[in-house]
CSV table of C-alpha atoms in Angstrom, one decimal:
chain,number,residue,atom,x,y,z
U,897,MET,CA,-13.6,-4.9,38.2
U,898,ASN,CA,-10.8,-2.4,37.7
U,899,ILE,CA,-8.6,-0.4,34.9
U,900,ARG,CA,-7.0,-3.3,33.5
U,901,ASP,CA,-10.0,-5.5,33.2
U,902,LEU,CA,-11.8,-2.4,31.2
U,903,SER,CA,-8.4,-2.5,29.1
U,904,TYR,CA,-8.8,-6.6,28.3
U,905,ILE,CA,-12.4,-6.4,26.8
U,906,VAL,CA,-12.2,-3.3,25.2
U,907,ALA,CA,-8.7,-4.9,23.3
U,908,VAL,CA,-10.7,-8.2,22.5
U,909,ALA,CA,-14.0,-6.5,21.4
U,910,ARG,CA,-11.4,-4.6,18.9
U,911,LEU,CA,-9.3,-7.1,17.6
U,912,GLY,CA,-11.7,-9.8,17.9
U,913,HIS,CA,-9.1,-12.4,18.7
U,914,PHE,CA,-8.0,-13.3,22.7
U,915,GLY,CA,-4.7,-13.9,21.4
U,916,LYS,CA,-3.8,-10.6,20.0
U,917,ALA,CA,-5.7,-9.0,22.3
U,918,ALA,CA,-2.8,-10.5,25.1
U,919,GLU,CA,-0.4,-9.5,22.6
U,920,SER,CA,-1.3,-6.0,22.7
U,921,CYS,CA,-2.4,-5.6,26.5
U,922,HIS,CA,1.9,-7.2,27.6
U,923,VAL,CA,0.5,-9.8,29.1
U,924,SER,CA,-0.7,-14.2,28.4
U,925,GLN,CA,-3.6,-15.2,26.9
U,926,PRO,CA,-4.7,-17.7,29.5
U,927,ALA,CA,-4.4,-14.6,31.9
U,928,LEU,CA,-6.2,-11.9,29.7
U,929,SER,CA,-8.6,-15.2,29.5
U,930,SER,CA,-9.0,-16.4,33.2
U,931,GLN,CA,-9.0,-12.4,34.2
U,932,ILE,CA,-12.1,-12.0,31.5
U,933,LYS,CA,-14.3,-14.7,32.8
U,934,LYS,CA,-14.1,-13.3,36.6
U,935,LEU,CA,-14.9,-10.1,35.1
U,936,GLU,CA,-18.0,-12.0,33.5
U,937,LEU,CA,-18.7,-13.8,37.2
U,938,GLU,CA,-18.8,-10.8,38.8
U,939,LEU,CA,-20.8,-9.1,36.7
U,940,GLY,CA,-23.1,-12.2,36.2
U,941,VAL,CA,-23.4,-11.8,32.0
U,942,PRO,CA,-21.6,-12.6,29.6
U,943,ILE,CA,-19.5,-10.3,27.6
U,944,PHE,CA,-18.0,-12.7,24.7
U,945,GLU,CA,-19.0,-15.5,23.0
U,946,ARG,CA,-16.9,-18.0,22.6
U,947,ASP,CA,-15.8,-21.1,20.1
U,948,LYS,CA,-12.7,-22.6,18.7
U,949,ARG,CA,-12.9,-20.5,15.9
U,950,SER,CA,-14.5,-17.2,16.8
U,951,VAL,CA,-14.8,-14.4,19.1
U,952,ARG,CA,-18.3,-12.8,19.2
U,953,ILE,CA,-19.5,-9.8,21.5
U,954,THR,CA,-23.1,-10.3,23.3
U,955,GLU,CA,-25.7,-7.5,23.5
U,956,THR,CA,-25.4,-6.8,26.9
U,957,GLY,CA,-21.1,-6.9,25.9
U,958,GLN,CA,-21.3,-4.2,23.6
U,959,LYS,CA,-23.1,-2.1,25.6
U,960,ILE,CA,-20.3,-2.9,28.5
U,961,VAL,CA,-17.5,-2.3,25.8
U,962,ALA,CA,-18.5,0.7,25.1
U,963,LEU,CA,-18.8,2.0,28.9
U,964,ALA,CA,-15.6,0.4,29.8
U,965,GLU,CA,-14.1,3.3,26.3
U,966,LYS,CA,-15.5,5.5,28.1
U,967,ALA,CA,-14.2,4.9,31.3
U,968,LEU,CA,-10.8,4.6,30.1
U,969,ALA,CA,-10.5,7.4,28.5
U,970,VAL,CA,-11.7,9.4,31.4
U,971,THR,CA,-8.7,7.6,33.0
U,972,GLU,CA,-6.3,9.0,30.5
U,973,ASP,CA,-7.7,11.7,30.6
U,974,ILE,CA,-6.9,12.6,34.6
U,975,ARG,CA,-2.8,11.2,33.3
U,976,VAL,CA,-2.9,13.6,31.0
U,977,THR,CA,-4.4,16.2,33.1
U,978,ALA,CA,-2.2,16.0,35.8
U,979,ARG,CA,1.3,15.6,32.9
U,980,ALA,CA,0.0,18.9,31.8
U,981,ALA,CA,-0.3,20.9,34.9
U,982,GLN,CA,3.3,20.2,35.4
U,983,ASP,CA,4.8,20.9,31.5
U,984,PRO,CA,2.4,20.3,28.6
U,985,PHE,CA,5.4,20.0,26.3
U,986,SER,CA,7.0,17.3,27.7
U,987,GLY,CA,6.3,13.7,28.4
U,988,LYS,CA,4.9,10.7,25.9
U,989,PHE,CA,2.7,11.7,23.3
U,990,ARG,CA,1.5,8.9,21.1
U,991,LEU,CA,0.6,10.1,17.5
U,992,GLY,CA,-1.4,8.0,15.1
U,993,PHE,CA,-1.0,8.3,11.4
U,994,ILE,CA,-3.4,6.6,8.3
U,995,PRO,CA,-1.2,4.1,5.9
U,996,THR,CA,-1.8,6.8,3.0
U,997,ILE,CA,-0.2,10.1,5.2
U,998,ALA,CA,2.4,8.3,7.1
U,999,PRO,CA,5.1,7.7,5.0
U,1000,TYR,CA,4.7,10.8,2.9
U,1001,LEU,CA,3.8,13.2,5.7
U,1002,VAL,CA,6.5,12.4,9.0
U,1003,PRO,CA,9.8,13.0,6.4
U,1004,HIS,CA,8.3,16.6,6.1
U,1005,PHE,CA,7.9,17.3,10.5
U,1006,VAL,CA,10.3,14.6,12.5
U,1007,THR,CA,13.3,17.0,12.1
U,1008,LYS,CA,11.6,20.0,13.5
U,1009,SER,CA,9.3,18.6,15.8
U,1010,ARG,CA,12.3,17.0,17.4
U,1011,GLU,CA,14.0,20.8,17.4
U,1012,LYS,CA,10.7,22.3,18.7
U,1013,LEU,CA,9.5,19.7,21.0
U,1014,ALA,CA,12.3,18.6,22.5
U,1015,LYS,CA,10.7,17.6,25.9
U,1016,LEU,CA,8.0,15.6,23.7
U,1017,ASP,CA,8.3,12.3,23.5
U,1018,ILE,CA,6.5,11.1,20.1
U,1019,HIS,CA,5.5,7.7,19.8
U,1020,TYR,CA,4.2,7.4,16.4
U,1021,HIS,CA,1.1,4.8,15.4
U,1022,GLU,CA,-0.1,3.4,11.9
U,1023,ASP,CA,-3.1,2.3,11.3
U,1024,ILE,CA,-6.6,2.4,9.4
U,1025,THR,CA,-9.2,5.2,10.6
U,1026,ASP,CA,-11.6,3.2,12.0
U,1027,ARG,CA,-9.3,1.6,14.8
U,1028,LEU,CA,-7.3,5.2,15.1
U,1029,ASN,CA,-10.8,6.6,16.1
U,1030,ALA,CA,-11.6,3.8,18.4
U,1031,ALA,CA,-7.8,4.2,20.2
U,1032,LEU,CA,-8.4,7.9,20.3
U,1033,MET,CA,-11.3,7.7,22.2
U,1034,THR,CA,-10.3,5.3,24.7
U,1035,GLY,CA,-6.6,7.3,24.6
U,1036,GLU,CA,-4.8,4.7,23.6
U,1037,VAL,CA,-3.6,7.6,20.9
U,1038,ASP,CA,-3.0,11.2,21.7
U,1039,ALA,CA,-3.6,12.4,18.3
U,1040,ALA,CA,-4.0,11.3,15.0
U,1041,ILE,CA,-3.4,12.4,11.7
U,1042,LEU,CA,-6.8,11.4,8.8
U,1043,ALA,CA,-8.1,12.4,6.2
U,1044,THR,CA,-11.9,12.5,7.4
U,1045,PRO,CA,-13.5,15.1,9.9
U,1046,PRO,CA,-14.6,14.0,13.2
U,1047,GLU,CA,-17.5,11.6,13.4
U,1048,GLU,CA,-17.6,11.1,17.5
U,1049,THR,CA,-19.0,13.0,19.3
U,1050,GLY,CA,-16.0,13.2,21.8
U,1051,LEU,CA,-12.8,14.1,19.3
U,1052,ASP,CA,-12.5,17.5,17.8
U,1053,ALA,CA,-10.2,18.7,15.0
U,1054,ILE,CA,-7.3,20.6,13.6
U,1055,ARG,CA,-7.7,21.0,9.6
U,1056,LEU,CA,-4.7,21.0,8.4
U,1057,TYR,CA,-4.3,21.0,4.6
U,1058,ASP,CA,-5.8,20.0,1.4
U,1059,GLU,CA,-4.4,17.5,-0.8
U,1060,PRO,CA,-4.8,17.1,-4.6
U,1061,PHE,CA,-5.4,13.2,-6.1
U,1062,TRP,CA,-3.5,12.3,-9.3
U,1063,VAL,CA,-4.5,9.6,-11.4
U,1064,ILE,CA,-1.2,7.0,-11.8
U,1065,PHE,CA,-1.1,5.5,-15.8
U,1066,PRO,CA,1.2,3.0,-17.3
U,1067,SER,CA,3.3,5.0,-19.7
U,1068,ARG,CA,1.4,3.8,-22.6
U,1069,HIS,CA,-1.9,4.4,-21.8
U,1070,ALA,CA,-4.2,6.5,-23.7
U,1071,LEU,CA,-4.3,9.1,-21.4
U,1072,LYS,CA,-0.9,10.4,-22.1
U,1073,LEU,CA,-2.8,11.7,-25.0
U,1074,MET,CA,-5.0,14.1,-22.8
U,1075,ASP,CA,-4.2,17.6,-21.4
U,1076,ASN,CA,-6.2,18.7,-18.5
U,1077,ILE,CA,-7.6,14.9,-17.2
U,1078,ARG,CA,-10.7,15.0,-15.5
U,1079,THR,CA,-12.5,12.2,-13.7
U,1080,LYS,CA,-15.1,11.8,-16.1
U,1081,ASP,CA,-12.1,11.0,-18.3
U,1082,LEU,CA,-10.7,8.2,-16.6
U,1083,PRO,CA,-11.8,4.6,-17.4
U,1084,VAL,CA,-13.2,3.9,-14.2
U,1085,ASP,CA,-13.4,-0.2,-15.3
U,1086,GLU,CA,-9.7,0.0,-14.8
U,1087,LEU,CA,-9.7,1.6,-11.8
U,1088,LEU,CA,-7.7,-0.2,-8.7
U,1089,LEU,CA,-8.3,0.8,-5.4
U,1090,LEU,CA,-7.3,-0.3,-1.9
U,1091,THR,CA,-8.9,-3.0,0.6
U,1092,GLU,CA,-12.1,-2.0,2.1
U,1093,GLY,CA,-11.3,0.0,5.4
U,1094,HIS,CA,-8.9,2.0,4.2
U,1095,CYS,CA,-10.7,5.9,4.1
U,1096,PHE,CA,-8.9,6.9,0.4
U,1097,ARG,CA,-10.6,3.7,-1.0
U,1098,ASP,CA,-13.8,5.7,-0.5
U,1099,GLN,CA,-12.3,9.1,-1.5
U,1100,ALA,CA,-11.3,7.3,-5.0
U,1101,LEU,CA,-15.0,5.8,-5.2
U,1102,ASP,CA,-16.6,9.4,-4.2
U,1103,VAL,CA,-14.3,11.7,-6.1
U,1104,CYS,CA,-15.0,8.9,-9.6
U,1105,ARG,CA,-19.0,8.9,-8.7
U,1106,LEU,CA,-19.0,5.5,-8.1
U,1107,ASP,CA,-20.4,3.7,-5.5
U,1108,GLU,CA,-18.5,0.7,-5.3
U,1109,ALA,CA,-15.5,-0.6,-6.7
U,1110,PRO,CA,-15.7,-1.6,-10.3
U,1111,ARG,CA,-16.4,-5.3,-11.3
U,1112,GLY,CA,-14.6,-8.1,-11.7
U,1113,GLN,CA,-11.6,-6.0,-9.3
U,1114,THR,CA,-9.2,-9.1,-8.7
U,1115,ILE,CA,-6.2,-6.8,-6.9
U,1116,ARG,CA,-6.8,-6.4,-3.4
U,1117,ALA,CA,-3.5,-4.2,-2.2
U,1118,THR,CA,-3.1,-2.4,1.0
U,1119,SER,CA,-0.1,0.1,0.3
U,1120,LEU,CA,-0.3,2.8,-2.9
U,1121,GLU,CA,3.0,1.2,-3.2
U,1122,THR,CA,1.3,-2.1,-4.3
U,1123,LEU,CA,-1.2,-0.4,-5.9
U,1124,VAL,CA,1.7,2.0,-8.2
U,1125,ASN,CA,3.3,-1.4,-9.4
U,1126,MET,CA,0.4,-2.9,-10.3
U,1127,VAL,CA,-0.1,-0.2,-12.5
U,1128,ALA,CA,3.7,-0.2,-14.2
U,1129,SER,CA,2.6,-3.8,-14.6
U,1130,ASP,CA,0.3,-2.8,-17.1
U,1131,LEU,CA,-2.8,-3.9,-15.5
U,1132,GLY,CA,-5.1,-1.1,-14.9
U,1133,ILE,CA,-4.9,2.3,-13.9
U,1134,THR,CA,-4.9,4.3,-9.7
U,1135,LEU,CA,-5.3,7.7,-7.6
U,1136,VAL,CA,-2.8,8.8,-5.4
U,1137,PRO,CA,-2.6,11.2,-3.0
U,1138,ALA,CA,0.2,14.4,-4.2
U,1139,LEU,CA,2.9,14.2,-1.5
U,1140,SER,CA,3.0,10.5,-2.0
U,1141,LEU,CA,4.6,11.8,-5.4
U,1142,GLU,CA,7.1,13.2,-3.1
U,1143,GLY,CA,11.2,11.6,-3.0
U,1144,GLY,CA,11.1,10.2,-6.2
U,1145,TRP,CA,10.1,6.9,-5.4
U,1146,LEU,CA,8.0,6.7,-8.9
U,1147,ALA,CA,10.8,8.0,-11.3
U,1148,ALA,CA,11.6,4.6,-11.8
U,1149,ARG,CA,8.8,2.7,-13.0
U,1150,SER,CA,7.3,2.4,-16.2
U,1151,ILE,CA,4.1,5.1,-15.3
U,1152,GLN,CA,3.1,8.8,-15.7
U,1153,SER,CA,0.9,11.1,-13.6
U,1154,GLU,CA,-1.0,13.9,-13.9
U,1155,LYS,CA,-3.3,16.1,-11.4
U,1156,LEU,CA,-6.5,15.7,-11.6
U,1157,LYS,CA,-8.5,19.1,-12.8
U,1158,ASP,CA,-11.8,18.8,-11.1
U,1159,PRO,CA,-12.5,21.3,-8.0
U,1160,GLN,CA,-13.2,18.1,-5.5
U,1161,ALA,CA,-10.7,16.2,-6.4
U,1162,TYR,CA,-8.8,16.1,-3.2
U,1163,ARG,CA,-9.1,15.5,0.5
U,1164,ARG,CA,-8.5,17.3,3.6
U,1165,ILE,CA,-6.1,16.3,6.1
U,1166,TYR,CA,-7.3,16.5,10.3
U,1167,LEU,CA,-5.0,16.3,13.2
U,1168,THR,CA,-7.8,14.6,15.0
U,1169,PHE,CA,-7.7,14.4,19.2
U,1170,ARG,CA,-10.1,14.5,22.0
U,1171,LYS,CA,-12.0,17.0,23.0
U,1172,SER,CA,-11.6,16.8,26.7
U,1173,ASP,CA,-7.7,17.1,26.2
U,1174,PRO,CA,-6.1,20.4,28.2
U,1175,ARG,CA,-3.3,20.4,25.5
U,1176,LYS,CA,-5.0,22.6,23.0
U,1177,GLU,CA,-1.5,24.7,22.8
U,1178,LEU,CA,0.6,21.8,22.0
U,1179,LEU,CA,-1.7,20.7,19.9
U,1180,GLN,CA,-1.9,23.6,17.9
U,1181,LYS,CA,2.0,23.5,18.1
U,1182,LEU,CA,2.1,20.4,16.4
U,1183,ALA,CA,-0.6,21.5,13.8
U,1184,ASP,CA,1.6,24.5,13.1
U,1185,ILE,CA,4.6,22.2,13.1
U,1186,ILE,CA,3.5,20.0,10.2
U,1187,CYS,CA,2.0,22.7,8.2
U,1188,GLU,CA,5.4,24.5,8.2
U,1189,ASP,CA,7.2,23.0,5.3
U,1190,LEU,CA,4.6,21.1,3.4
U,1191,PRO,CA,5.4,21.5,-0.4
U,1192,ALA,CA,3.8,23.4,-3.1
U,1193,SER,CA,1.8,20.8,-4.2
U,1194,VAL,CA,-0.8,21.1,-1.1
U,1195,ARG,CA,-2.4,23.8,0.4
U,1196,ARG,CA,-2.3,24.5,3.9
U,1197,LEU,CA,-5.0,25.3,5.7
């Protein structure tokens, strides 16, 4: 058993597919499958149940994978500690983002980060919240900008800013005639949402006080841009975070936007990292750079 073997089983458990796991680990599928088989023989228990269509993790396998994740995180912490002792502001740094933050926030700080952290080689990773939290715990990313507070006990976070929600609606919609729009004014049966797995979907439901998506919803979108295009086609209304309105990409569409007036209609953005990461000074510096040139549409914390 070695660290590579542990990374293989964690990848299969996370992705649910041997081929995708092999690709993420940069090895061939036969090599990955063979190594996992050897590990199962060494341990004397099956970690995965396999058939031609799917991969399922066994009950014992779930416990083994959880321990493997902890071992990988400790291994990464050893590497990070060694690098930090040399120069915490240099080397490779993997920063994760969720899709409803990445395209709108990165342009505000990427140039400044290159100037002020010139020796830091930042790699950007976009993914949904659950997978980024898992990647943080295994050391696959060093920090992530998320819209939910840390849920894992091994994670900590720096609060960055609060971001109000805006409603987007067709230019001829009845909402056009209203001032001071609140969530109670929204026709929730017309509300278009991101697919499950995106935290912004859950936040939109929460702010509208809905337990589930409107019945009869036929649109399954994975990006805010798709939702906005659906609104422009008069298929409904949607909510977007304030930073997504920057840059003028909505201007050419037949839509209007209004900030929701409810006090609770916002999301809080965090820079999340492992508690064991010794580079606290670097993380605070990065948080300061991220918030330095934020527009007035959000509230820095």
